[in-house]
Coordinates of C-alpha atoms in Angstrom, one line a residue:
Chain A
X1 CA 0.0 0.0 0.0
X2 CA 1.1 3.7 -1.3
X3 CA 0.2 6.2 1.4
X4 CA -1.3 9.3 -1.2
X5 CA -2.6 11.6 1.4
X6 CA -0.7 14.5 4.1
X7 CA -4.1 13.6 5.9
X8 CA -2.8 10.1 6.6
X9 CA -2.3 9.6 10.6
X10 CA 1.5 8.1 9.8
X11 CA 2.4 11.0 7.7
X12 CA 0.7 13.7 10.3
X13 CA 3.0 11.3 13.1
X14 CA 5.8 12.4 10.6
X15 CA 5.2 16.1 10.0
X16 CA 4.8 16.6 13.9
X17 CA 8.1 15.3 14.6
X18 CA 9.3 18.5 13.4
X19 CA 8.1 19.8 16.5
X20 CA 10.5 19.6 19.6
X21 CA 7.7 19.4 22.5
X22 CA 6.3 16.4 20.2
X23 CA 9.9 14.8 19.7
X24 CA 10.5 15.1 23.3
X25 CA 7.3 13.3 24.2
X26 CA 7.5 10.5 21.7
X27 CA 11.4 10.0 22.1
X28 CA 11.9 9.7 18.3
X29 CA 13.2 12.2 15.3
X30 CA 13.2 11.9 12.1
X31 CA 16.3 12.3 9.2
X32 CA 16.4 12.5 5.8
X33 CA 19.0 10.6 2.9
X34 CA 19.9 7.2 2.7
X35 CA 23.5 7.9 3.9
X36 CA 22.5 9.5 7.1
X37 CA 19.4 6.5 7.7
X38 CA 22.2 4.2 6.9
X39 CA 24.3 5.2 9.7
X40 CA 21.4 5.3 12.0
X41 CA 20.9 1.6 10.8
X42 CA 24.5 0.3 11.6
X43 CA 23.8 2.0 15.0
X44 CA 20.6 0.1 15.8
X45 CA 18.4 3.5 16.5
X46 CA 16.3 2.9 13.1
X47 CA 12.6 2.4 14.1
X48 CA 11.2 2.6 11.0
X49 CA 11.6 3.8 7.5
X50 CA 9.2 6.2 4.8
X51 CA 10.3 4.9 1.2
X52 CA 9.0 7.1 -1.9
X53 CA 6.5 4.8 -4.4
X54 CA 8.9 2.9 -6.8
X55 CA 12.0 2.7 -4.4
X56 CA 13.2 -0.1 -2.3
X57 CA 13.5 -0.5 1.4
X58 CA 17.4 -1.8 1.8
X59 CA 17.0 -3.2 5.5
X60 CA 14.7 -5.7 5.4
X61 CA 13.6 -5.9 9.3
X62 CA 12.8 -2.4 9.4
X63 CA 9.1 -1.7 8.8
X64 CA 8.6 0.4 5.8
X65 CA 6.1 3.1 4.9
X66 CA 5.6 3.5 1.2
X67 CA 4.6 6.9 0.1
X68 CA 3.7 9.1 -3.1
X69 CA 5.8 11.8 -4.6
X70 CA 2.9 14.4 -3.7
X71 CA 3.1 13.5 -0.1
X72 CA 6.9 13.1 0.0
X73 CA 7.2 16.6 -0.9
X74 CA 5.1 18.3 1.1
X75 CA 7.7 16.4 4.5
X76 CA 10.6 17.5 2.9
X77 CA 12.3 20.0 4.3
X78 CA 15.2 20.8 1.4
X79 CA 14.7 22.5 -1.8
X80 CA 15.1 18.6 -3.3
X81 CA 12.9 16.0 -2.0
X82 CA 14.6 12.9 -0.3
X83 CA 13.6 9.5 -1.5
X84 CA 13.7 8.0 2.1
X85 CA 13.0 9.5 5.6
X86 CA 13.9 7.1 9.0
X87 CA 12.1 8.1 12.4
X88 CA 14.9 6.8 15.0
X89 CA 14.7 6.6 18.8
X90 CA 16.3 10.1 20.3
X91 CA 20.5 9.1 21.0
X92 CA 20.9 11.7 23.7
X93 CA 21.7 9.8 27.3
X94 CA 24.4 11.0 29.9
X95 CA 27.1 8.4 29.0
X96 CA 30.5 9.9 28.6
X97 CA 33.9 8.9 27.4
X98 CA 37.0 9.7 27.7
X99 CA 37.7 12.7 24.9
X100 CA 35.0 15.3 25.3
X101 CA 33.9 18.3 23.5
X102 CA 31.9 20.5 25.4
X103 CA 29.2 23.1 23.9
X104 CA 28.4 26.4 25.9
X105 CA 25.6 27.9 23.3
X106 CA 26.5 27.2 20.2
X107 CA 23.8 28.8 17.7
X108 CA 24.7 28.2 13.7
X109 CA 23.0 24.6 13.1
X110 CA 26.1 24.1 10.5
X111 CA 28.8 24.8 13.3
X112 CA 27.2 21.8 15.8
X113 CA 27.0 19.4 12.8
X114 CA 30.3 20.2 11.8
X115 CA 32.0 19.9 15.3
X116 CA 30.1 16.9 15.9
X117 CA 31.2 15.2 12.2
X118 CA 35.2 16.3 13.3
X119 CA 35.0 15.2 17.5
X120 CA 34.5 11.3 15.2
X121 CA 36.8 12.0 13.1
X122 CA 39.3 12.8 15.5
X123 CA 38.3 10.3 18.1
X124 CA 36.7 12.1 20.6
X125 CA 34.0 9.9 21.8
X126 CA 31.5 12.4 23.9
X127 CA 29.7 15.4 22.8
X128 CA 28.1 17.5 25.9
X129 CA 25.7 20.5 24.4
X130 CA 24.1 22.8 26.8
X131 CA 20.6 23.1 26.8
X132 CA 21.0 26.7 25.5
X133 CA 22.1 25.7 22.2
X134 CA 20.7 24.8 18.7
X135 CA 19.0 21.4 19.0
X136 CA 20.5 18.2 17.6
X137 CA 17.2 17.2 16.2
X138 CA 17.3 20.7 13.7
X139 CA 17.7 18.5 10.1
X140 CA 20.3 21.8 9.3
X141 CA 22.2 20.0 12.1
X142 CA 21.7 16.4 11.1
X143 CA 22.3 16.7 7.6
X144 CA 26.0 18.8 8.7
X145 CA 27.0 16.0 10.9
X146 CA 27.3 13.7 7.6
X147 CA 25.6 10.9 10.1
X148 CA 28.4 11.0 12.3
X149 CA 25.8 11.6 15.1
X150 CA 25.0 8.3 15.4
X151 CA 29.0 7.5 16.0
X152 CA 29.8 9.6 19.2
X153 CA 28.2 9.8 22.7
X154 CA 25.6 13.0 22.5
X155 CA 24.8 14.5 26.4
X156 CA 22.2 17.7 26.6
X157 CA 22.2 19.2 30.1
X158 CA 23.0 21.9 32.3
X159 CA 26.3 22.6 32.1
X160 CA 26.9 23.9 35.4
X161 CA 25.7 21.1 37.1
X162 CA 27.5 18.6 34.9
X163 CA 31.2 20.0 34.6
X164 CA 31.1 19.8 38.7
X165 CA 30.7 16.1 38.0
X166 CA 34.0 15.8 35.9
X167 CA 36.4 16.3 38.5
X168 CA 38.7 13.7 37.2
X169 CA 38.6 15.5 33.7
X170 CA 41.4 18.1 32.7
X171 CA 39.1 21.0 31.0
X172 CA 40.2 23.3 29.0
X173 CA 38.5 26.4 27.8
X174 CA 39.4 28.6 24.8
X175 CA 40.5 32.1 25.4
X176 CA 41.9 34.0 22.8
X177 CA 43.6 36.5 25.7
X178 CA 45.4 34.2 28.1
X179 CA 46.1 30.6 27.4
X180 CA 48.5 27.9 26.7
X181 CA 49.1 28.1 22.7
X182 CA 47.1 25.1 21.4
X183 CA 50.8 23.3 19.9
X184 CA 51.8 23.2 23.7
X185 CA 48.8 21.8 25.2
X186 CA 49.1 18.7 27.5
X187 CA 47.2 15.8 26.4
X188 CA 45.7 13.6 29.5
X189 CA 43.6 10.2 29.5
X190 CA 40.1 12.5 30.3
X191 CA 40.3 15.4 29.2
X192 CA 37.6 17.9 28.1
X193 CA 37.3 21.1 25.7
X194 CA 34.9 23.6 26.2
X195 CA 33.7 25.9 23.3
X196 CA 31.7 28.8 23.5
X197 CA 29.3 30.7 21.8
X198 CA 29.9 32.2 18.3
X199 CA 29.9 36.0 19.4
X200 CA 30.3 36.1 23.5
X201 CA 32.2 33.2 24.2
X202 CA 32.2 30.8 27.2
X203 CA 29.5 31.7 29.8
X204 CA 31.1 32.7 33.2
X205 CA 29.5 30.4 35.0
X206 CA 31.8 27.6 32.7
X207 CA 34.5 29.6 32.6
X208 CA 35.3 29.6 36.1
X209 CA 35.3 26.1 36.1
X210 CA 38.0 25.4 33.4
X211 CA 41.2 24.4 34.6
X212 CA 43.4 25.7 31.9
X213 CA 42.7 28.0 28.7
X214 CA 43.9 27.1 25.3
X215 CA 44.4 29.7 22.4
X216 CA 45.0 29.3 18.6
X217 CA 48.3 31.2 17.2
X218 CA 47.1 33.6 14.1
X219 CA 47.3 36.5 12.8
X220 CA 46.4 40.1 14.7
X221 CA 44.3 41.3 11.5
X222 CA 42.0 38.1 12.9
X223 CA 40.1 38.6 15.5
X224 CA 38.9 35.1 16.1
X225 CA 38.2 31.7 13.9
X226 CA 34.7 30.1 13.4
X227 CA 33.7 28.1 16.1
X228 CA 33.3 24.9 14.2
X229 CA 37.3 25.7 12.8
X230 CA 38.2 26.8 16.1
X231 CA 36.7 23.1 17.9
X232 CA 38.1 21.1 14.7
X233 CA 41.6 22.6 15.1
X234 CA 41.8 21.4 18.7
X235 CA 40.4 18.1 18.0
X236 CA 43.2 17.6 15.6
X237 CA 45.5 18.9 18.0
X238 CA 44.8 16.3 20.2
X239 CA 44.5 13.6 17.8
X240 CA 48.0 15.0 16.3
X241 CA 50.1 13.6 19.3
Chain B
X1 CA 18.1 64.4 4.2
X2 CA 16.9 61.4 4.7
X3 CA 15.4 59.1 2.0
X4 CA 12.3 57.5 3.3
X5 CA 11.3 56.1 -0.2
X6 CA 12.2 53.0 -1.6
X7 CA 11.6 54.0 -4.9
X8 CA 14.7 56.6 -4.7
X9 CA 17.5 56.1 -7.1
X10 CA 19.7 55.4 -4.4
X11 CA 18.3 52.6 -2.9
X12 CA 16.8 51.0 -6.2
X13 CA 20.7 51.0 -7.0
X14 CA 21.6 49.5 -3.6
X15 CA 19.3 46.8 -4.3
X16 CA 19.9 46.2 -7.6
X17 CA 23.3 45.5 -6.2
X18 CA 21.8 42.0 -4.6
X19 CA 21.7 41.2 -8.8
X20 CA 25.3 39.5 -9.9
X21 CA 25.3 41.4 -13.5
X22 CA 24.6 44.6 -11.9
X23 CA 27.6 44.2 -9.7
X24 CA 29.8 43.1 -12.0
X25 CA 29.0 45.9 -14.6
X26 CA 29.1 48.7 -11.9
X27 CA 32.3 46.7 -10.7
X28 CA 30.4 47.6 -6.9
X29 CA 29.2 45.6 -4.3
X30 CA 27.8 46.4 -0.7
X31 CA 27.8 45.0 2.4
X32 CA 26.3 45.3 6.0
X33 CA 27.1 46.0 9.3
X34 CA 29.9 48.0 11.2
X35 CA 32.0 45.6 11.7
X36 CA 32.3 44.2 8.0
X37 CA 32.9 48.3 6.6
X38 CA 35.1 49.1 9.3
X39 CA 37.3 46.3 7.7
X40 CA 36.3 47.8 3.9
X41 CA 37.0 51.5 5.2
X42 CA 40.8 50.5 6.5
X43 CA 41.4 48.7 3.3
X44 CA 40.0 51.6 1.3
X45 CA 37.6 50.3 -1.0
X46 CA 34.8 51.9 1.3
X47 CA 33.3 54.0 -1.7
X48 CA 29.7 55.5 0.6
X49 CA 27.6 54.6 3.4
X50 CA 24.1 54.2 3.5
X51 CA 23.1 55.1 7.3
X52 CA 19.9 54.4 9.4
X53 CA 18.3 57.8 10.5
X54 CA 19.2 59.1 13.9
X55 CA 22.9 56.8 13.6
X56 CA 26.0 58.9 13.1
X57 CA 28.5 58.0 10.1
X58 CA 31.5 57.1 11.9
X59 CA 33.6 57.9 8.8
X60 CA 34.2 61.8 7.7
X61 CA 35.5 61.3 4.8
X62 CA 33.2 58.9 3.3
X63 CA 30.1 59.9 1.5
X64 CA 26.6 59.2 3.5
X65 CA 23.5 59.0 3.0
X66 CA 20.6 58.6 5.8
X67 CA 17.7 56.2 5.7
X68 CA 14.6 55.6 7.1
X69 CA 13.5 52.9 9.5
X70 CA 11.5 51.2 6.6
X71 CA 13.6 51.8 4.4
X72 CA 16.5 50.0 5.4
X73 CA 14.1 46.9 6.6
X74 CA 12.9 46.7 2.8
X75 CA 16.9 46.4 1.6
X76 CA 18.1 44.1 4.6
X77 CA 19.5 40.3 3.9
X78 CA 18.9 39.3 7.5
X79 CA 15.8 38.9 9.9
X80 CA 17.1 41.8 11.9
X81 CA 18.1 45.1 10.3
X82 CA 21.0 46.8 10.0
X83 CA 21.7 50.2 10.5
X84 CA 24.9 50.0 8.2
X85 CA 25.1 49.4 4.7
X86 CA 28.4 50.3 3.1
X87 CA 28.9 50.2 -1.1
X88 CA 32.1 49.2 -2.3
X89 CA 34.9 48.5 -5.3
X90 CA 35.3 45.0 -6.4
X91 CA 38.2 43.7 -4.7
X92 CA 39.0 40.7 -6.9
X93 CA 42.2 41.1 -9.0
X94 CA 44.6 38.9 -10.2
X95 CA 47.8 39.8 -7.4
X96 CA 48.8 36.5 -6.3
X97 CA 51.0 36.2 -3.2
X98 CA 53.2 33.3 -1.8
X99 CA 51.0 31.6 0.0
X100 CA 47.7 30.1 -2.0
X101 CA 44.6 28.7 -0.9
X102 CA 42.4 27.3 -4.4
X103 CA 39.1 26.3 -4.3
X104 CA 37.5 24.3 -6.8
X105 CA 34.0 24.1 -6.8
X106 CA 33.3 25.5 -3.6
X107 CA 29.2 25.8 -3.3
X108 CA 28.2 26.4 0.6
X109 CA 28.6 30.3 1.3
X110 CA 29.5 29.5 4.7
X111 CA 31.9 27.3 3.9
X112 CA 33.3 30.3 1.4
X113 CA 33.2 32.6 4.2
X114 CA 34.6 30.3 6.9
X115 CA 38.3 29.5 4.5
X116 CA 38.8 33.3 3.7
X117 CA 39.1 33.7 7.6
X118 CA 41.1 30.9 8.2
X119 CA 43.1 31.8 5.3
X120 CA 43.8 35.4 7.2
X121 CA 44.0 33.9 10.4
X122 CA 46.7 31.6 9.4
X123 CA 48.6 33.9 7.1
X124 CA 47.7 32.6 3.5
X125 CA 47.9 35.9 1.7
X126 CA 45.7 34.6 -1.3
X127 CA 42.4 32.5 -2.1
X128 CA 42.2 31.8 -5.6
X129 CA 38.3 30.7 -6.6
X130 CA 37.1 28.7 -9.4
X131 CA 34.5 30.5 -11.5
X132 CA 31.9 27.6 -10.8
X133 CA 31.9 28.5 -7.3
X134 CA 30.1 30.3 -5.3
X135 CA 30.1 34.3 -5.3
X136 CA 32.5 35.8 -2.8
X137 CA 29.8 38.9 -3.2
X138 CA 27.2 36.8 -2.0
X139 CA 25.9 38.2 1.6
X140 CA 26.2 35.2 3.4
X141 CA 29.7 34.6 2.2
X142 CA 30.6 38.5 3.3
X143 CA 29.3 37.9 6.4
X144 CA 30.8 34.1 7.2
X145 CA 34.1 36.4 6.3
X146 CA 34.4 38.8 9.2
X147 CA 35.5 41.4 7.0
X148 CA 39.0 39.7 6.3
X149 CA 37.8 39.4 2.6
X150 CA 39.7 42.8 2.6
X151 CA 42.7 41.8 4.5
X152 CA 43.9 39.2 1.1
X153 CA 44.2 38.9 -2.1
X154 CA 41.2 37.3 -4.1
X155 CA 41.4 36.2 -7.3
X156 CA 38.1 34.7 -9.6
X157 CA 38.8 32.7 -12.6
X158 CA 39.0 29.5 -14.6
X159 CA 41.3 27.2 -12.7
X160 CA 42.6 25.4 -15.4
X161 CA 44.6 27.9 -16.9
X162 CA 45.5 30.1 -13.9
X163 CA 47.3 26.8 -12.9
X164 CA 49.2 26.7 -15.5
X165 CA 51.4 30.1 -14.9
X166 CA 51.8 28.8 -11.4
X167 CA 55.1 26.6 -12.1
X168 CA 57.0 27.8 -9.9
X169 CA 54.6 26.9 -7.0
X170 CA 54.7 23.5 -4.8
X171 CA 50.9 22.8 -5.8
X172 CA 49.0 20.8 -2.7
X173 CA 46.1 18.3 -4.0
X174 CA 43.9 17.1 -1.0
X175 CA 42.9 13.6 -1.3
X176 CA 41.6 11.3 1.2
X177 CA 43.1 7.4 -0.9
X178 CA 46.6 8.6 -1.6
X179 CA 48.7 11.2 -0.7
X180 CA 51.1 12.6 2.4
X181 CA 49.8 12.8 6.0
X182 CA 49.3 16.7 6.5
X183 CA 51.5 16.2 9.7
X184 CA 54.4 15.3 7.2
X185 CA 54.2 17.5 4.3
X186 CA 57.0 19.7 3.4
X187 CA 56.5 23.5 3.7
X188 CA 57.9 25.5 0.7
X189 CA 59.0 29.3 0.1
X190 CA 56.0 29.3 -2.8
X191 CA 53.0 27.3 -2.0
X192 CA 49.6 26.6 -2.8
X193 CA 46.5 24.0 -1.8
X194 CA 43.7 23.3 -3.6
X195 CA 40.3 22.2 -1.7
X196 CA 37.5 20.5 -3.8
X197 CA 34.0 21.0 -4.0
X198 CA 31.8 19.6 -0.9
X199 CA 30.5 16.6 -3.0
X200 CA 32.6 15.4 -5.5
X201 CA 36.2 17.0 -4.7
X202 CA 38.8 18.4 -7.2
X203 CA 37.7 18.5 -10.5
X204 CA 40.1 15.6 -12.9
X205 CA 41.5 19.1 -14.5
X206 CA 42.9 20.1 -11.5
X207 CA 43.8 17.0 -9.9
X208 CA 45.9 16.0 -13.0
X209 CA 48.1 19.6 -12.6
X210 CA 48.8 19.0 -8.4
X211 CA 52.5 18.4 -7.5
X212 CA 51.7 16.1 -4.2
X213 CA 48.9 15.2 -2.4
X214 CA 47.7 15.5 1.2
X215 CA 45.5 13.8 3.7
X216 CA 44.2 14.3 7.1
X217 CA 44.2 11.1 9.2
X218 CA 40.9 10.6 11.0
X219 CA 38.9 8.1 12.6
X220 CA 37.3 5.2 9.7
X221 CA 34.0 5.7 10.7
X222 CA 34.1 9.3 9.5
X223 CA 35.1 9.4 5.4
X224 CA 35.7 13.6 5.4
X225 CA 36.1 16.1 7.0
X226 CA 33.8 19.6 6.2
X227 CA 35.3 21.8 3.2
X228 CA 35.8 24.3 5.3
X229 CA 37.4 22.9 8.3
X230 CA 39.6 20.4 6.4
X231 CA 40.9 23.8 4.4
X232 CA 41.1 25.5 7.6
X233 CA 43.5 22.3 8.9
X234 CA 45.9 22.5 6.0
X235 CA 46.5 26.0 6.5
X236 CA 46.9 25.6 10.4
X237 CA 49.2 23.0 9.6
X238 CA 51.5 25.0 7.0
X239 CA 51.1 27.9 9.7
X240 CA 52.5 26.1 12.5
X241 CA 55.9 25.1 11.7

């Protein structure tokens, strides 16, 4: 069966995913692209999956929804329309590893996907996003993180409350004023960096609970990098050793 | 006086300057926000300013011209308005420095914006920029830039024979199945790297005219790096020997 109405109460289920309050309540989201679903497969959050008419389904235990063009681009939230959406089960918990990249209000949808797509790439295992910042769920985000989202540890909280419960963790902030030049930093077993907003930076409240401050050497025409370079850069650093 | 129509020849030329072919025959572009002309004005390409109505013009020598409230909402890019919009020369020539950053292809604005900072940041003194890429007038790329568009060199043309006059340049291909580990790659007097487009990476033409080849080692589970942040890496990585 070809679903061929918006009316239908699976595609309405869909559509109201977009919604946070609603997402929160049902403890799924929903992505879009076969590469990003595929991930999401491998990582066993798949629940189900929406497959436009005349496509397959490629996992075979994962309930399928087939669905006209019509309806498939009235979903879609790009200027193209996806041949497949997956609802998945939300990832965020409170697990954390070892490497960790810390969020303090980050904003741009593209930054958060991007740092999360580098902290795998460069083997940090633990992303912590304060509750202030652009949600994980946003599909700007999702798409950015390439489906590396569904590779890493992802904790939303209160920051305040959570850094006090690192206190085996070396944290560093980033300060472009004082600091340890990033090439001289000390790499520990747990260790944390903290990143802060686009324009004001780490939050006080975080700030005062970094133990050392990191900068990036560059030139004095440059005020600052972009905060998705600026957490890449240190990844690497650490991965670098 | 203050123009409070948005039918005055002024502004029906400011906004015509949104239109590529308008810019490019006026050989004029504009931009918004203090922070972004305070960069044009130092670098003297600041031609007028285009102020809102009760806001001073910070620059005496500089033409002005004060705009209503309205006004200025009708011509603003963004949700929130500005009360800065500054007009200025084309800055793309074809001075080429020691130090070359190449982009092939390059489609995401921010991703534009984001490696002309770096490139400042991490003194690279020139981005040259395929034709097929996307406009460095573009808003979104202006603003991603932090005003050090004006603090470099920026060259727009056809790759393929712009290349070619670079032979005495150590040309840097970035390519994830062969190539050098960027922690290992030899810094010359006259350098330059080339970055791919987001997708489908450099172009065969310009792959077949690179010296040497780099990668950036990363986890498996991740296959690339962002466009932005993996050319934001490389010139880190030249920068900090």
């Amino acid at each position: 069966m070809v679903i061929t109405s918006v009316k239908n109460e699976r595609i309405k289920e869909l559509v109201k995913l977009k919604d946070k309050k609603y997402r929160d309540k049902m403890g799924l989201f929903f992505i879009e692209g076969l590469d990003i679903i595929d991930e999401a497969y491998k990582s066993g959050v798949l629940k189900y999956i929406y497959v436009l008419d005349g496509y397959d389904n490629p996992y075979g235990d994962i309930p399928c929804i087939y669905v006209s063009y019509d309806v498939m681009k009235k979903i879609s939230d790009m200027e193209s329309i996806s041949e497949y959406y997956g609802v998945c089960e939300k990832i965020d918990n409170d697990k954390v590893g070892d490497r960790v990249i810390i969020l303090d209000g980050i904003q741009d949808p593209g930054n958060l996907g991007t740092i999360i797509r580098s902290a795998v790439a460069f083997n940090f295992d633990t992303v912590v996003i304060s509750k202030n910042s652009v949600s994980i769920y946003n599909p700007k985000v999702l798409r950015s993180t390439k489906g590396m989202i569904f590779n890493i540890n992802i904790v939303v909280c209160e920051l305040d409350n959570f850094i006090d419960k690192m206190d085996d963790y070396l944290i560093y902030g980033t300060d472009v004023v004082s600091g340890i030049d990033v090439r001289e930093m000390e790499v520990s077993k747990k260790m944390a960096i903290v990143i802060g907003n686009e324009g004001s930076g780490i939050s006080k409240e975080v700030h005062d609970k970094c133990d050392k401050f990191l900068y990036i050497d560059m030139n004095d025409k440059c005020e600052s990098l972009n905060a998705g370079v600026a957490a890449s850069i240190i990844m690497y650093e650490v991965n670098r050793r």
